[in-house]
Tab-separated table of C-alpha atoms in Angstrom:
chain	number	residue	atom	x	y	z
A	18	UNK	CA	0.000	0.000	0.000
A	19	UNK	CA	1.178	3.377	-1.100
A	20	UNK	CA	0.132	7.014	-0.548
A	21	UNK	CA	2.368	9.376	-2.425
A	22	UNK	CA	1.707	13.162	-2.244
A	23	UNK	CA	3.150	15.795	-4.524
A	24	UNK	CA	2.400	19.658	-4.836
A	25	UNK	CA	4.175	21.288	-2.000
A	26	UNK	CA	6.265	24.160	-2.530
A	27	UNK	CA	6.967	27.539	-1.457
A	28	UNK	CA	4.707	29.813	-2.073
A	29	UNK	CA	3.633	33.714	-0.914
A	30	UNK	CA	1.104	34.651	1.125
A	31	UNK	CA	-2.060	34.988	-1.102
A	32	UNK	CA	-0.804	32.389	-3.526
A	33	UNK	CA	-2.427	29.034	-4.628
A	34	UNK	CA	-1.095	26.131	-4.383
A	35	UNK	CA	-2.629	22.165	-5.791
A	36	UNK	CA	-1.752	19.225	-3.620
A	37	UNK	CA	-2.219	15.454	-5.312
A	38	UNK	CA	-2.008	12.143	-3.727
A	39	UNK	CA	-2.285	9.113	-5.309
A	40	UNK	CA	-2.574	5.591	-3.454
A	41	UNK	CA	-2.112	2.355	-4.894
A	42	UNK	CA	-2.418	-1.497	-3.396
A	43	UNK	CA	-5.904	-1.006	-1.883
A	44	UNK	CA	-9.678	-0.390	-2.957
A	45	UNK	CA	-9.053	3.566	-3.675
A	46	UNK	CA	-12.354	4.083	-4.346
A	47	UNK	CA	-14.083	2.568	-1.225
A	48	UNK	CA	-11.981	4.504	1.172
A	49	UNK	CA	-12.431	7.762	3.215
A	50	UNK	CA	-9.656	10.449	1.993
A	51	UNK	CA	-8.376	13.328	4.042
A	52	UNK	CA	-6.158	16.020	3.949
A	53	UNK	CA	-4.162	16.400	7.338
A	54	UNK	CA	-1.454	18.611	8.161
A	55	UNK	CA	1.002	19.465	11.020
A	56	UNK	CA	2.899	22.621	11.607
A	57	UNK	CA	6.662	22.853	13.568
A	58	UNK	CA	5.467	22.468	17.492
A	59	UNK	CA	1.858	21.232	16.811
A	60	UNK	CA	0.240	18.721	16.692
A	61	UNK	CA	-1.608	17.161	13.371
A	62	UNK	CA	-4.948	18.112	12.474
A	63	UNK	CA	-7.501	16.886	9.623
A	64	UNK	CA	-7.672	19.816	7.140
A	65	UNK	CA	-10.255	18.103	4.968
A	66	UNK	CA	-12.270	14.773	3.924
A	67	UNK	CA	-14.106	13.437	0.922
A	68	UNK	CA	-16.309	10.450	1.504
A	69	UNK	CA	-17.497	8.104	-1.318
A	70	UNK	CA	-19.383	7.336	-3.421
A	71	UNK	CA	-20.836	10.644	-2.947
A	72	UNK	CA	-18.307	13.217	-2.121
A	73	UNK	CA	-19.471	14.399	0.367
A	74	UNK	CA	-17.023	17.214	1.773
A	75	UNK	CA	-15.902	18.549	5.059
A	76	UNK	CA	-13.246	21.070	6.172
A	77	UNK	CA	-11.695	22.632	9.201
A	78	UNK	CA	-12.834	25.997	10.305
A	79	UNK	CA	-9.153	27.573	9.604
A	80	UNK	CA	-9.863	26.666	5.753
A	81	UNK	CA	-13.010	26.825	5.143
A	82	UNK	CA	-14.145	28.418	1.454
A	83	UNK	CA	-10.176	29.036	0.857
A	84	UNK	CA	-9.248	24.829	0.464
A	85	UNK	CA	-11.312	22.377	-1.563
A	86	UNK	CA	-10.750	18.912	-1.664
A	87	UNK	CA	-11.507	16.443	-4.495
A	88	UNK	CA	-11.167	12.808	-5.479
A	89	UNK	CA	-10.940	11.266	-9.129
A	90	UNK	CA	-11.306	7.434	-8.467
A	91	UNK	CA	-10.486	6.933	-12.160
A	92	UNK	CA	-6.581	8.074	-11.537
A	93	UNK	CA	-6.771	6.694	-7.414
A	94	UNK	CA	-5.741	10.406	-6.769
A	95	UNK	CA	-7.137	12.774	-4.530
A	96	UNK	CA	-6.253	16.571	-4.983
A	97	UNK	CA	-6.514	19.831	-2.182
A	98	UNK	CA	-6.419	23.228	-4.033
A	99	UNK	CA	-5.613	25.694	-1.319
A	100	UNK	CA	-6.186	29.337	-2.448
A	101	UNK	CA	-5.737	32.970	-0.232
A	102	UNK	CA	-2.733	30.888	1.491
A	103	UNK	CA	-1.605	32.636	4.607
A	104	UNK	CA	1.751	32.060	6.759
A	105	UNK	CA	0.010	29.984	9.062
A	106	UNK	CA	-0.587	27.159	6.546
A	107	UNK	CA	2.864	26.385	6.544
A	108	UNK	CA	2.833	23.039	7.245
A	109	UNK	CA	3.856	19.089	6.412
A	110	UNK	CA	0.324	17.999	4.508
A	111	UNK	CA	-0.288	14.206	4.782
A	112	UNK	CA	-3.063	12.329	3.001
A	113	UNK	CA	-4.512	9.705	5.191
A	114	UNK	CA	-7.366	6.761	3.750
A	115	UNK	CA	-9.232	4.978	5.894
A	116	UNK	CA	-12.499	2.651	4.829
A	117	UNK	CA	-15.932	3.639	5.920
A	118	UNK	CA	-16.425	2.170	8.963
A	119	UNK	CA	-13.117	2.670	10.657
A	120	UNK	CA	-12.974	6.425	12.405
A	121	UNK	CA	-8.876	6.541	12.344
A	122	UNK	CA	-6.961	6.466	9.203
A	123	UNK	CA	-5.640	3.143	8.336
A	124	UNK	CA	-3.075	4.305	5.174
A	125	UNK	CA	-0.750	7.746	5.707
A	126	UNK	CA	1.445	9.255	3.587
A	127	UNK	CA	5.013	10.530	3.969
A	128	UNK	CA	3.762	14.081	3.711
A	129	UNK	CA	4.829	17.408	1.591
A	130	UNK	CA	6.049	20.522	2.773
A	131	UNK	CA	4.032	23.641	2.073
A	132	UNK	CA	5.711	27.020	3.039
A	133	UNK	CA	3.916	30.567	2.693
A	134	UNK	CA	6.413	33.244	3.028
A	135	UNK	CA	6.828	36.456	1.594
């Protein structure tokens, strides 16, 4: 099982950045995908999550109508564009899958580094 995220990269405050992760050796499309993060000194929190079938969305207060997460089962990839980025977002962004019934993530990724600086 694999979960390999790409996107990350220094970028200003007010930029826009797209996040991928694609998984491989498990049932992409039956799983719960999220979007976590966890910045220097903190601890990590869930950013965002996609259910499916469906799609349903949800997001954390801090990134609410700037992030929007999205899954395309056809490519096992799910994406978070991040728009209106501010210094706080800096962060190490892991995708996490976990099936349906399971409340904790069962998969994690190694994580990519996302930096807003001027």
């Amino acid at each position: 099982v694999q979960l390999v995220e790409s996107g990350g990269a220094l970028v200003q405050p007010g930029g826009s950045l797209r996040l991928s992760c694609e998984g491989s050796g498990f049932t992409f499309s039956t799983y719960v995908m999220s979007w976590n993060r966890q910045a220097p000194g903190k601890q990590r929190e869930l950013v965002a999550v996609i259910f499916s079938p469906g799609g349903t969305t949800n997001y954390a207060d801090s990134v609410k109508g700037r992030f929007t997460i999205s899954r395309d089962d056809a490519k096992n990839t799910v994406y978070l564009q991040m728009n209106s980025l501010k210094p706080e977002d800096t962060a190490v962004y892991y995708c996490a899958a976990r099936p349906i019934w399971n409340s904790n993530p069962r998969y994690w990724g190694e994580g990519t580094q996302v930096t807003v600086s001027s």
